Structures are given as structure tokens and as C-alpha cells.
Amino acid sequence: MTGAGSPARIRARAAAMRAMLVPDWLAEVVRPRPAKMPWPDMIRALLAICVPLSAALAVGKATLGVLPATGGLLGTMADTGGPYLTRVKRVGSAAVFGGAAGLAIGSVTHGHGWIAVLALVVVAGVSGVLSAVSDIGSSTGLQLLVYTALGAGPIGALRPVWHTAAEFLVGVGWALLLILPGWLLSPHGKEQRDVAAVYNALAGQLGAVGTSGFTARRQQLTTALNTAYDELLTARSTATGRNRRTTGLIAVLNASHLMAEAVVALGVAGTRPPPLVIDTVARLADSIRDGTPAPVIPAPWDGNPAMLTLRDAMAGAARALSRDWSPEDRARSGLRDRLHAGAVQGAGRRLSGLTGRRLHGLADRLIDEFGGGRLSRIFTLRLMICMGVAGLVTEVLPLQRSYWVPLTVAIVLKPDYGSVFARALQRGIGTIVGAVAGAVLLILIHGTWLLIPLAVLAALLPYGRSRNYGLFATFLTPLVVVLIDLLAPAGWRLAEERLMDTLIGCAIVLLVGFAPWPMSWYAHLPRQFAQTVGDVREYMEEALRAPEADDGADPGAGSEVTRPPARSRMRRSTYHALADLRTEFQRTMAEPPAISRRATAWWPAVVALEQVMDAVTSTALAVSHGTRVPSSGVAMLSAALRTVSEAAEGGTGLGSVPELPDDVTLKPVTEAVRALLGVLGSGERLAAHP
């Protein structure tokens, strides 16, 4: 059928009409990402929010259920999965140091005009700093800012303040209690189980060397690798900030590439490793799944190159599983040891014993490992300016619910470097739809019957979050409108006020927090990755020079801070470049799907590059104490990193694998570079997604 009224022509006309009404760029911004229905999370959100409200309505005091329901809302939204202890830490930190602290600040400054505005600006600065630390810091910083802004509304007028915080935390505790059933059924995170499956597959393939089942075992390993990478990248795409656990898991998964190559070489040669080796690989899988210490890796048992590669890869996986596997952990444990020593010896004696040089070095380490780069500092400045403008608007304009303006700014300009433009548009569109739905609810439904639509909205929150921020705002807006109306009844106009204030907040974000900052308009992750590889290469060439060049160094000092000031500055600038790369990655991950899908392919490479820098830093410490490294080996490593940089910049594959040195002193750096090459050469992800 090809007539004017054929289905094909009708679909073509409909598509053309949609293109006229909704431009392609707007359709891409608001298009939801594919996701399954998260039924456990949906049920948990329903119970966390609606049970407190149901109990309050049952006794005829609906207002008593608002704060616990709000705490349940935070407990649900701050929970992004993982091991139970990690989830408790994340939710607990976001609740106590974020939500409860924010409510206290907002309540104390409630009704104090410009003092409240100043408090918002200061809290915005704290939020920006916290977001550079980790995913827990990002979540805590967001909730601190959001609930400080929320404290300027009806919740902040409640007295006493401690009673408000206590009711709120009761709701959070209820949400945490609801996590227990899932933990009892599956105590370990799915990502851990998937990565452990890769090492179990490796153990199975090692056991099949020399048998007819070797090829089938290899296929099982490929399937396990793809599943693990997909699971980790999917989890990372919706995460906020830097998560040490997932970073460690991807480092362990990267190490499996070298093991897989060694296993293939052993299979071709028909050389089967000793049973102890196979058992150790299986115990590595147990350590990954259960979160227990890594097993002891056997000493070299054979001079075969494939056997040595296998042993080195096993050692790399064990290091990634152990504590202090990165400079961040070493800095934290080192600071803890110093503080403990200070407590034992006395604060005065400890401070007098530390020279200015060592204090400066300790500050350098803390800045390197815990501080953000230039982009994080600029973001903090943007956030503070936007919150200041929002506070100014609330003081100047006659807004009925003015606290929603800074609240919107806090959520849209979220302190984890998300896509400002996309979030502002999605938030605006979602709020328009949600405000209309909220107005309808307040007009048509009253009393206990409100629990039915509230239950539906609460259950849909996790689903909306997994699909699209605009869809999340669509479900969140009527839910919050109804909760606020229960606390301070205002009728359907509450939804109208919410809509106007939200649009003003989005406009502030776009005009003040987005348009004047060109670096936030777009991101080119491969180019920045290439530049950061170049920075690491230059630092490596400088840091691994012969000790004779280190005039002024103190060979007897026990800290890398004794290196020349120029080298120390280069180290700091390189760590800051890595921090900027992580920031750019985080921001790109929050872009619309067409961009974020490409960004996910780069995360394993970003983690591998961080490991290269870690290895260079530790080797440089040995060099500063007199260890000799061959200049030819450093040159080979530099050439390999240059190849990586050029491939990333040009969007091409690596081609032939660069030659690497076999010097023992350079082994940590060599293995880290080999892991980076393995990640880049393990598939066509990066070349296909420049």
C-alpha cells in the first residue's frame, strides 16, 4: 500500500511534525536512557515515604508525618546501591552531616534576611569542596545545601530545632532499616559478584590448559568480562562523585586483561601452571566477592615469560584489593598515623619536632590526594555566585515561596559536576508537568486518599532517576508539593508558586552558572585524556632522573617532600590535571545519552592512568633515596605513553604494542603502563567512541 494515506506516509508526516515542534537537540537532551524497572528500590521508596505518613494520618495528625517522610525521601535518594556498609555510610553521612545539619542551619537563619543569604553562600562553598572528595562527599554536600535552602521555608519555622532534626533522622533510620532484607538476601554488591566471576573464569581457564575444554572456558571468560564491564560502567554512569570501591574494582578488572593474555599464551604452549596458582586465582575471586584481604601471591615458580606475566598480573590484582593501594589511601593512613603519634607524644612536642619543610610536605600530600583541580575550584565559585544571586532574588522579588529559588539552584547546579544545561532544561520541563499534576492532586484529593497518589509517586522516583532527571523531577514535584501543603496548607496555588520559583532558579543557573563559563559548554574527554597522559609522561621523565640531579635533596629524609621544589610543583600540577580529568569525566557522564555513552568507555582508561601516576610517584620516592633506574627504560616508558597520548588525541587505535622495559626497579611503572595499554587495546570501545 503506497497511497497518500498509507501507514508509512502517515508515520513520515508525524515524524516531520515532531521534528518541527521538538528540535533534534532538545529531543536528545530530554530523551530518557534505557533502564529496567528497579522493583526493589521502588518498593523501598514507597515504604520509606508513605509508612510515616500513614501512621500520622491514622492518629489524625498529618503534620507529624511530614518530617519522617522527608527523611525517608532522603534515605531513598541517597542510597545508590553497593555493599551494605557502604550504603549505610553514604546515607548516614548525607543525613547527619547533610540533611540534619542543613535543616539546623536553615532553621537558625530562618527569617533573618541577608544573614540567611550569606549562610547559603558559605554552605555552597562547603558543598563544592565536599563534592571534590568522593561520592559520599558529593551526596553529603548536595543534601547540606538543599536542606539549608529548605530550612528557609515552613520546615525552618518549626521549633525546637533539635526536634525538627530528630524527626527527620527517624525517617532516615526507617529508610536504612528497609535496606536490611536486601542485604540479608545478597550481602555483597552485584558489581563485586560480576568482577569475582571474571577471576573464577580465569581460574577455570587455567585449569583447562592442555584440555579440550580450553576454548569453551575462554568464551566463558569473555562473557564474564563483558558482563563485569557493562555492570560497572552502568553503575558509574549514574553515580555522583568519586567512589573508591568502584575505582578499585575497575582496577582489579583492568588487571584481569594481563592475566587473560598470559593464560592464552600458556594455553597455546600447553603449559599448565601449578595447582597452587590456580587455587590462588580462585581465592582472589573470593576476596573480590567477599571484600576480604587478598591472598598471598606465590613467589615466581617458573622463568617462562607467560608465567612471569601471570604472576605479575596476580600481584597487581592483589595490590588493588589491599588497603593503601593508591596514594589517596596512603595519604589518609599516613595522616592517621601522624595524628596518632601526636596524641601519644603530645601536641606541643609533635609540632615542635616537625620542621617547616615537613609541614609543607604534609600539606602538599593532602592537597594532592584530597584537593580538587582547577575545574573543581571554578565549579565551587560558580555555585557560590549562583546561590548568592538566588538569595538576592529572594530578598528583592515578592515571592511567596522564595526558598524554592535557591533550592532549585542547588539541585540543578548539583555539586558533582553534572550537565548544567541538560539538567536545567529537564528540571524546568519536569517541574511544569509535575506542578500541573500537583495542582490537580490538591484540588481533587484530600485527607487519607492522598496516600494513594503519594504511594505511586514515591514508587516511581527510583524509576525516574534511572531514566532521566526530567522524569525524576516530574514525579518529585507533586510529591514535595503535597508534603509541603500538609505542613502549611496553601491549596493548588502552591503548585503554581513552585513552578514560578523553579523556572526562576533554572534561569539563574543558565544565565549565571552556565552561559558565562565557556568551559562548561562542552567537553572533549579524549583530548583532555591525551593532555593528561602528556603531563604524566613529563612528570615521569623528571621524577625518575638520576639522583645526582637532585641538588638540595636530603637523602636521609623519609618523605618524598625532600625532592626539589620544581619537581614537587610538577607532581602537584600532574595530580591536579588528573583531578580535572576526573571532573571532566564526571560532568560528561551526566550529559545526554549520546555523549554519556561515549564517556563510559573512557572510565577504565582514566583509572589505569591514575595507577600509572601512582606507580611513578612510588618509584620516584625510591629514586630520591638513591635507587638507580636505567635511562633507556624510562625512555621506553615515555615512548609508550606518547603513543597512548597520540592515539587518544587522534581517535585511533594503538596499533602495535610499544616495547616496555624489563628492569626490576621500573617494574611497578612498567606493569601500570602495560595495564593501561591492555585497557586501550582490549577492544574497540575508545577508538569507536572518540
XYZ file of C-alpha atoms in Angstrom:
690
model
C 0.000 0.000 0.000
C 1.651 3.246 -1.189
C -1.210 5.750 -1.272
C -1.363 9.117 0.426
C -2.946 7.540 3.474
C -0.525 4.626 3.793
C 0.888 3.910 7.258
C 4.430 4.669 6.056
C 3.455 8.135 4.811
C 1.479 8.826 7.970
C 4.489 7.909 10.114
C 6.746 10.086 7.945
C 4.418 13.077 8.348
C 4.212 12.502 12.091
C 7.999 12.355 12.332
C 8.334 15.575 10.332
C 5.807 17.293 12.575
C 7.652 16.134 15.695
C 10.909 17.459 14.245
C 9.277 20.861 13.701
C 7.808 21.020 17.208
C 10.755 19.438 19.040
C 14.229 20.177 17.583
C 16.701 17.308 17.464
C 18.957 18.888 20.108
C 16.037 19.252 22.527
C 14.866 15.697 21.869
C 18.375 14.464 22.632
C 18.543 16.438 25.884
C 15.243 15.111 27.234
C 15.458 11.560 25.836
C 15.400 9.025 28.722
C 18.143 6.440 28.932
C 17.074 2.789 28.737
C 16.684 1.147 32.152
C 14.888 -1.753 33.772
C 12.191 -1.281 36.373
C 14.055 -1.238 39.729
C 11.311 -3.033 41.651
C 13.188 -3.462 44.971
C 14.120 0.228 45.051
C 10.579 1.231 44.104
C 9.046 -0.818 46.898
C 11.576 0.519 49.381
C 10.860 4.140 48.363
C 7.119 3.581 48.731
C 7.504 2.184 52.240
C 10.124 4.747 53.345
C 7.946 7.727 52.444
C 4.377 6.506 52.894
C 4.564 4.460 56.115
C 5.376 7.525 58.299
C 2.606 9.476 56.608
C 0.159 6.612 57.056
C 0.942 6.404 60.763
C 0.490 10.165 61.175
C -2.815 10.187 59.261
C -4.034 7.229 61.311
C -3.754 9.298 64.506
C -5.231 12.370 62.833
C -2.021 14.478 62.848
C -0.746 14.556 59.304
C 1.916 17.175 60.082
C 3.740 14.702 62.345
C 4.496 12.500 59.350
C 5.976 15.171 57.074
C 9.485 15.290 58.561
C 9.899 11.483 58.866
C 8.612 11.149 55.301
C 11.137 13.765 54.198
C 13.870 11.791 55.955
C 12.652 8.652 54.199
C 12.847 10.538 50.898
C 16.487 11.465 51.548
C 17.322 7.929 52.692
C 15.884 6.574 49.464
C 17.525 9.041 47.108
C 20.958 8.945 48.774
C 21.068 5.143 48.533
C 22.710 4.260 45.230
C 23.494 0.614 45.952
C 26.668 -1.304 46.758
C 27.697 -3.238 49.873
C 25.502 -2.659 52.912
C 28.191 -0.909 54.954
C 28.919 1.483 52.086
C 25.228 2.253 51.728
C 24.913 2.960 55.450
C 27.916 5.280 55.351
C 26.578 7.155 52.347
C 23.038 7.572 53.656
C 24.202 8.268 57.216
C 26.646 10.962 56.123
C 24.115 12.567 53.792
C 21.507 12.524 56.572
C 23.528 13.667 59.599
C 26.136 15.974 58.072
C 23.957 16.919 55.125
C 20.211 16.954 55.735
C 20.090 17.387 59.522
C 22.936 19.927 59.555
C 21.321 21.826 56.694
C 17.953 21.929 58.466
C 19.659 23.228 61.607
C 21.455 25.972 59.679
C 18.312 26.885 57.754
C 16.213 26.954 60.918
C 18.697 29.158 62.798
C 18.898 31.656 59.921
C 15.167 31.424 59.098
C 13.646 34.892 58.720
C 16.980 36.722 59.111
C 17.144 38.105 55.564
C 20.682 38.823 54.404
C 22.185 36.637 57.118
C 20.361 33.700 55.572
C 21.697 34.683 52.135
C 25.264 34.806 53.478
C 24.774 31.414 55.114
C 23.636 29.963 51.782
C 26.747 31.266 50.025
C 29.046 29.838 52.691
C 27.259 26.478 52.661
C 27.521 26.450 48.849
C 31.298 26.784 49.181
C 31.422 23.903 51.655
C 29.264 21.794 49.325
C 31.568 22.421 46.392
C 34.612 21.404 48.431
C 32.936 18.240 49.741
C 31.912 17.202 46.246
C 35.580 17.009 45.191
C 36.384 14.407 47.853
C 34.257 11.371 46.981
C 30.767 10.192 46.086
C 29.834 10.300 49.783
C 31.130 13.867 49.955
C 29.159 14.772 46.843
C 25.929 13.358 48.275
C 26.554 14.998 51.662
C 27.363 18.348 50.079
C 24.220 18.285 47.972
C 21.932 17.460 50.899
C 23.617 20.075 53.090
C 22.882 22.758 50.516
C 19.392 21.535 49.664
C 18.204 21.306 53.251
C 19.784 24.636 54.192
C 17.658 26.166 51.433
C 14.638 24.126 52.529
C 15.109 25.430 56.058
C 14.144 28.895 54.794
C 10.608 27.583 54.249
C 7.905 26.253 56.582
C 10.151 23.492 57.919
C 12.648 26.049 59.180
C 9.928 27.780 61.189
C 9.320 24.698 63.336
C 10.635 24.805 66.880
C 12.573 23.492 68.691
C 15.259 22.955 66.087
C 16.536 19.718 67.633
C 13.035 18.282 67.447
C 12.915 19.005 63.705
C 16.255 17.278 63.143
C 15.254 14.309 65.334
C 12.005 13.666 63.441
C 13.878 13.933 60.158
C 16.511 11.409 61.282
C 13.808 8.993 62.425
C 12.653 8.839 58.813
C 16.222 8.254 57.634
C 16.628 5.442 60.143
C 13.440 3.830 58.847
C 14.793 4.011 55.276
C 18.040 2.369 56.399
C 16.114 -0.379 58.131
C 14.389 -1.171 54.846
C 17.770 -1.958 53.269
C 18.316 -4.905 55.637
C 16.180 -7.506 53.785
C 18.104 -6.976 50.562
C 21.397 -7.196 52.423
C 20.389 -10.476 54.069
C 19.458 -11.941 50.684
C 22.560 -10.624 48.910
C 25.217 -9.239 51.282
C 27.628 -8.244 48.503
C 27.150 -5.755 45.684
C 26.366 -7.028 42.206
C 29.463 -5.322 40.811
C 31.643 -7.315 43.224
C 29.995 -10.565 42.198
C 30.463 -9.814 38.498
C 34.164 -8.966 38.850
C 34.660 -12.066 41.017
C 33.070 -14.109 38.227
C 35.843 -12.929 35.890
C 38.527 -14.322 38.205
C 36.603 -17.547 38.674
C 36.505 -17.833 34.887
C 40.268 -17.216 34.783
C 40.824 -19.974 37.335
C 38.647 -22.295 35.274
C 40.551 -21.480 32.097
C 43.886 -22.065 33.821
C 42.631 -25.436 34.984
C 41.604 -26.276 31.415
C 45.030 -25.598 29.873
C 46.010 -28.569 27.747
C 42.458 -29.970 27.601
C 39.686 -29.844 25.003
C 37.638 -27.518 27.203
C 40.134 -24.636 26.994
C 38.302 -22.846 24.151
C 34.935 -23.077 25.898
C 36.475 -21.702 29.090
C 37.914 -18.812 27.089
C 34.445 -17.963 25.786
C 33.109 -18.014 29.340
C 35.857 -15.576 30.354
C 34.960 -13.213 27.502
C 31.315 -13.276 28.550
C 32.224 -12.636 32.191
C 34.493 -9.719 31.220
C 31.804 -8.083 29.092
C 29.218 -8.508 31.840
C 31.514 -7.072 34.510
C 32.482 -4.053 32.431
C 28.860 -3.386 31.462
C 27.734 -3.593 35.091
C 30.493 -1.330 36.395
C 30.108 1.230 33.635
C 26.333 1.310 34.058
C 26.682 1.814 37.811
C 29.303 4.512 37.262
C 27.105 6.367 34.750
C 24.537 7.152 37.462
C 26.993 7.706 40.328
C 27.906 11.069 41.822
C 31.499 11.916 42.594
C 34.427 9.563 43.016
C 33.827 6.156 44.568
C 36.943 4.408 45.884
C 35.249 0.987 45.890
C 34.214 1.072 42.228
C 37.561 2.576 41.251
C 39.283 -0.335 42.986
C 37.002 -2.824 41.232
C 37.784 -1.388 37.815
C 41.495 -1.514 38.684
C 41.111 -5.218 39.554
C 39.187 -5.773 36.336
C 41.902 -3.993 34.344
C 44.481 -6.348 35.887
C 42.497 -9.301 34.555
C 43.415 -8.321 30.976
C 47.075 -9.096 31.602
C 46.121 -12.372 33.257
C 43.911 -13.297 30.311
C 46.781 -12.640 27.879
C 49.107 -14.800 29.968
C 46.536 -17.595 30.133
C 46.143 -17.559 26.339
C 49.927 -17.785 25.946
C 50.020 -20.709 28.381
C 47.192 -22.395 26.507
C 48.977 -22.068 23.161
C 52.148 -23.517 24.688
C 50.218 -26.196 26.566
C 51.952 -25.210 29.810
C 49.699 -25.697 32.802
C 50.554 -23.743 35.977
C 50.851 -25.487 39.370
C 47.600 -26.174 41.293
C 48.628 -23.605 43.918
C 48.496 -20.863 41.275
C 45.038 -21.886 40.088
C 43.846 -22.013 43.690
C 45.277 -18.536 44.342
C 43.352 -17.085 41.386
C 40.172 -18.672 42.766
C 40.915 -17.158 46.181
C 41.376 -13.771 44.512
C 37.815 -14.174 43.259
C 36.649 -14.931 46.807
C 38.436 -11.818 48.097
C 36.757 -9.654 45.453
C 33.297 -11.047 46.174
C 33.533 -11.071 49.978
C 35.674 -7.974 50.475
C 38.295 -9.959 52.412
C 42.095 -9.417 52.248
C 43.814 -10.656 49.128
C 45.688 -13.975 49.352
C 49.475 -14.160 49.337
C 50.720 -14.395 45.768
C 53.196 -17.282 45.275
C 56.813 -16.441 44.526
C 57.891 -16.810 40.869
C 57.579 -20.510 40.148
C 58.851 -20.555 36.550
C 61.049 -18.438 34.286
C 58.598 -18.768 31.399
C 57.626 -15.218 30.220
C 53.922 -16.093 30.239
C 54.247 -17.473 33.779
C 56.030 -14.308 34.927
C 53.358 -12.130 33.299
C 50.651 -14.161 35.034
C 52.367 -13.798 38.387
C 52.838 -10.022 37.947
C 49.189 -9.595 36.963
C 48.090 -11.572 40.029
C 50.268 -9.335 42.203
C 48.719 -6.251 40.587
C 45.224 -7.520 41.352
C 46.245 -8.242 44.952
C 47.613 -4.697 45.330
C 44.356 -3.240 44.035
C 42.437 -5.308 46.577
C 44.632 -4.338 49.514
C 44.436 -1.243 51.660
C 46.676 1.683 50.736
C 46.556 0.644 47.092
C 46.519 4.269 45.939
C 48.187 7.490 47.095
C 44.788 8.658 48.336
C 44.669 5.772 50.804
C 48.320 6.156 51.731
C 47.769 9.845 52.456
C 44.760 9.042 54.634
C 46.557 6.311 56.590
C 49.686 8.445 56.845
C 47.708 11.331 58.265
C 46.014 8.970 60.717
C 49.419 7.679 61.860
C 50.724 11.204 62.325
C 47.691 12.227 64.342
C 48.030 9.099 66.493
C 51.705 9.832 67.085
C 50.792 13.384 68.021
C 48.247 12.152 70.556
C 50.839 9.878 72.166
C 53.731 12.287 72.241
C 51.805 15.449 72.987
C 50.634 18.077 70.572
C 53.251 20.625 71.575
C 56.204 18.269 71.320
C 54.960 16.900 67.990
C 54.564 20.301 66.397
C 57.940 21.453 67.672
C 59.545 18.321 66.213
C 58.143 18.895 62.745
C 60.223 21.206 60.618
C 58.569 23.741 58.380
C 59.744 21.643 55.450
C 57.888 18.563 56.663
C 54.738 20.521 57.488
C 54.846 21.939 53.978
C 55.277 18.423 52.623
C 52.320 17.105 54.599
C 50.190 19.940 53.246
C 51.363 19.072 49.736
C 50.281 15.453 50.151
C 46.867 16.417 51.496
C 46.314 18.862 48.651
C 47.444 16.257 46.102
C 45.230 13.458 47.343
C 42.167 15.206 48.767
C 42.038 18.525 46.969
C 40.423 19.025 43.592
C 41.877 20.579 40.492
C 41.206 23.861 38.774
C 37.790 22.772 37.469
C 36.542 21.862 40.939
C 37.613 25.245 42.302
C 35.898 27.035 39.424
C 32.773 24.984 39.984
C 32.720 25.900 43.678
C 32.987 29.567 42.698
C 30.117 29.194 40.201
C 27.969 27.510 42.811
C 28.611 30.234 45.388
C 27.856 33.011 42.882
C 24.606 31.346 41.783
C 23.463 30.825 45.367
C 24.285 34.450 46.124
C 22.212 35.622 43.150
C 19.374 33.308 44.177
C 19.459 34.740 47.700
C 19.446 38.271 46.278
C 16.404 37.460 44.142
C 14.514 36.074 47.126
C 15.149 39.286 49.053
C 14.221 41.654 46.222
C 11.264 39.978 44.497
C 7.933 39.482 46.307
C 7.919 35.684 46.027
C 5.540 33.684 48.202
C 7.754 30.595 48.384
C 11.131 32.207 47.779
C 13.113 29.329 49.303
C 12.371 27.262 46.210
C 14.620 29.504 44.105
C 17.893 28.628 45.907
C 16.588 25.076 46.326
C 16.283 24.768 42.547
C 19.730 26.285 42.007
C 21.230 23.792 44.467
C 19.634 20.804 42.735
C 20.233 21.878 39.130
C 23.798 23.104 39.691
C 24.394 19.878 41.570
C 27.797 19.669 43.293
C 29.020 16.672 41.331
C 29.766 18.475 38.081
C 26.702 17.331 36.194
C 25.460 18.723 32.884
C 24.084 22.120 33.886
C 22.319 22.845 30.612
C 20.635 19.441 30.335
C 19.621 19.367 34.000
C 18.180 22.895 33.842
C 16.041 22.057 30.818
C 14.974 18.709 32.227
C 14.219 20.231 35.615
C 12.135 23.001 34.025
C 10.141 20.652 31.805
C 9.684 18.083 34.566
C 8.562 20.742 37.044
C 5.975 22.130 34.624
C 4.396 18.703 34.215
C 4.791 17.868 37.908
C 3.349 21.180 39.071
C 0.228 20.650 36.990
C -0.105 17.150 38.460
C 0.404 18.533 41.977
C -2.271 21.183 41.463
C -4.726 18.552 40.261
C -3.985 16.386 43.299
C -4.540 19.261 45.741
C -7.822 20.179 44.058
C -9.339 16.715 43.684
C -7.936 14.602 46.540
C -7.895 15.283 50.271
C -7.224 13.510 53.536
C -6.256 9.872 53.682
C -6.956 9.434 49.978
C -3.763 11.382 49.267
C -1.809 8.298 50.273
C -2.735 6.546 47.025
C -1.175 9.076 44.597
C 1.699 9.664 47.030
C 2.464 5.952 47.052
C 2.502 5.866 43.256
C 4.755 8.928 43.035
C 7.131 7.610 45.709
C 7.454 4.261 43.952
C 8.173 5.956 40.621
C 11.018 8.102 41.994
C 13.774 5.435 41.605
C 12.469 4.601 38.144
C 12.533 8.257 37.101
C 16.044 8.705 38.492
C 17.314 5.737 36.477
C 15.794 7.049 33.245
C 16.058 10.816 33.143
C 16.399 13.751 35.541
C 13.356 15.424 33.979
C 11.265 12.325 34.599
C 12.541 12.273 38.179
C 11.510 15.932 38.610
C 8.084 15.087 37.166
C 7.451 12.592 39.964
C 9.248 14.532 42.702
C 7.475 17.876 42.206
C 3.890 16.796 43.035
C 5.215 14.652 45.902
C 7.010 17.597 47.522
C 4.076 19.932 46.804
C 1.730 17.647 48.697
C 4.165 17.206 51.615
C 4.627 20.969 51.993
C 0.879 21.515 51.781
C 0.349 19.035 54.610
C 2.739 21.104 56.735
C 1.492 24.563 55.678
C -1.788 24.301 53.699
C -1.953 26.644 50.726
C -4.081 24.760 48.198
C -3.459 24.400 44.500
C -1.641 27.758 44.282
C 1.271 26.062 45.994
C 1.953 24.198 42.741
C 1.799 27.465 40.789
C 4.272 29.117 43.154
C 6.549 26.104 42.935
C 6.511 26.330 39.144
C 7.385 30.035 39.022
C 10.166 29.774 41.578
C 11.633 26.718 39.855
C 11.714 28.471 36.492
C 13.431 31.484 38.102
C 16.011 29.154 39.670
C 16.642 27.413 36.321
C 17.055 30.804 34.640
C 19.655 31.825 37.247
C 21.580 28.628 36.651
C 21.579 29.051 32.867
C 22.344 32.794 32.816
C 24.784 32.966 35.740
C 26.126 29.438 36.248
C 26.316 28.242 32.638
C 26.434 30.939 29.927
C 29.395 32.994 31.294
C 31.590 29.890 31.740
C 32.652 28.554 28.303
C 34.479 25.577 29.818
C 31.067 24.219 30.900
C 29.534 24.328 27.428
C 31.165 21.226 26.043
C 33.641 18.508 26.882
C 36.164 16.590 24.803
C 37.264 13.787 27.055
C 39.729 12.117 24.630
C 41.618 15.395 24.097
C 41.861 16.073 27.822
C 42.858 12.448 28.415
C 45.667 12.868 25.870
C 46.844 16.074 27.544
C 46.830 14.426 30.977
C 48.827 11.457 29.642
C 51.353 14.011 28.403
C 51.504 15.599 31.859
C 52.108 12.199 33.486
C 54.812 11.421 30.930
C 56.632 14.710 31.570
C 56.478 14.201 35.330
C 57.777 10.650 34.950
C 60.753 11.838 32.902
C 61.566 14.441 35.552
C 60.872 12.308 38.641
C 62.850 9.254 37.505
C 66.034 11.112 36.643
C 69.266 10.034 38.324
C 69.619 11.125 41.976
C 72.737 13.169 41.133
C 70.480 15.768 39.572
C 68.575 16.298 42.837
C 70.731 19.039 44.292
C 69.459 20.104 47.659
C 67.644 16.860 48.407
C 68.030 15.342 51.839
C 68.987 11.679 51.286
C 68.275 10.832 54.880
C 64.728 12.167 54.942
C 61.882 9.718 54.971
C 59.464 11.633 52.796
C 59.203 12.414 49.132
C 58.715 16.069 50.075
C 62.528 16.413 50.181
C 62.634 16.494 46.389
C 63.454 19.804 44.714
C 60.645 22.395 44.729
C 60.321 22.315 40.938
C 59.708 18.558 40.952
C 57.240 18.888 43.811
C 55.326 21.546 41.896
C 55.271 19.317 38.815
C 53.920 16.434 40.885
C 51.177 18.616 42.309
C 50.237 20.026 38.913
C 50.048 16.499 37.483
C 47.772 15.324 40.277
C 45.626 18.390 39.691
C 45.485 17.531 35.975
C 44.238 14.059 36.945
C 41.655 15.669 39.245
C 40.480 17.862 36.360
C 40.254 14.781 34.142
C 38.064 13.050 36.739
C 35.928 16.186 36.986
C 35.513 16.337 33.225
C 34.644 12.659 33.157
C 32.029 13.127 35.886
C 30.469 16.059 34.036
C 30.446 14.211 30.726
C 28.810 11.201 32.372
C 25.841 13.425 33.293
C 25.352 14.655 29.725
C 22.559 13.279 27.479
C 22.898 9.607 26.489
C 24.591 10.242 23.127
C 27.544 11.836 24.968
C 27.492 9.888 28.232
C 27.568 6.536 26.435
C 30.868 7.530 24.815
C 32.217 8.770 28.128
C 31.644 5.436 29.866
C 34.179 3.795 27.553
C 36.916 6.035 28.945
C 36.492 5.303 32.630
C 38.707 2.154 32.742
C 41.417 4.117 30.920
C 41.135 7.021 33.385
C 41.557 4.607 36.315
C 44.506 2.919 34.594
C 46.188 6.302 34.041
C 45.768 7.121 37.734
C 47.548 3.855 38.532
C 50.416 4.845 36.245
C 50.793 8.102 38.169
C 50.624 6.211 41.463
C 53.397 3.864 40.313
C 55.548 6.755 39.091
C 55.113 8.528 42.443
C 56.164 5.478 44.463
C 59.114 4.743 42.174
C 60.213 8.380 42.354
C 60.369 8.009 46.129
C 62.803 5.124 45.707
C 64.844 7.186 43.243
C 65.037 10.046 45.751
C 66.624 7.574 48.208
C 69.337 6.607 45.735
C 67.789 3.776 43.706
C 69.136 3.734 40.157
C 66.829 3.344 37.171
C 68.095 2.909 33.601
C 67.511 5.952 31.410
C 66.790 3.648 28.468
C 63.917 2.072 30.389
C 62.441 5.481 31.251
C 62.726 6.414 27.574
C 60.786 3.276 26.566
C 58.038 4.042 29.068
C 57.920 7.640 27.865
C 57.573 6.469 24.267
C 54.718 4.155 25.253
C 52.857 6.992 26.979
C 53.465 9.226 23.966
C 51.870 6.553 21.777
C 48.848 6.450 24.100
C 48.542 10.240 24.021
C 48.720 10.407 20.233
C 46.179 7.600 19.823
C 43.721 9.318 22.187
C 44.205 12.709 20.544
C 43.696 11.327 17.059
C 40.889 8.925 17.964
C 42.789 5.978 16.501
C 43.757 2.569 17.797
C 47.116 1.828 19.375
C 48.346 -0.340 16.535
C 51.371 -2.353 17.598
C 52.019 -2.631 21.333
C 55.034 -0.481 22.309
C 58.070 -2.234 23.757
C 58.407 -1.941 27.531
C 61.483 -2.327 29.768
C 62.119 -5.416 31.910
C 64.134 -3.602 34.582
C 63.202 -4.672 38.114
C 63.268 -1.175 39.632
C 60.901 0.111 36.951
C 58.575 -2.868 37.289
C 55.710 -1.030 39.102
C 55.588 1.640 36.392
C 56.004 -0.913 33.612
C 53.124 -3.038 34.896
C 50.892 0.025 35.281
C 51.671 1.163 31.732
C 51.105 -2.380 30.461
C 47.684 -2.391 32.172
C 46.857 0.930 30.507
C 47.857 -0.460 27.127
C 45.772 -3.548 27.856
C 42.683 -1.444 28.583
C 43.124 0.634 25.433
C 43.827 -2.409 23.300
C 41.229 -4.767 24.789
C 38.535 -3.727 22.342
C 37.358 -1.007 20.033
C 35.483 0.981 22.682
C 37.759 4.022 22.693
C 38.544 4.115 19.011
C 34.859 3.753 18.189
C 33.800 6.496 20.600
C 36.129 9.452 20.213
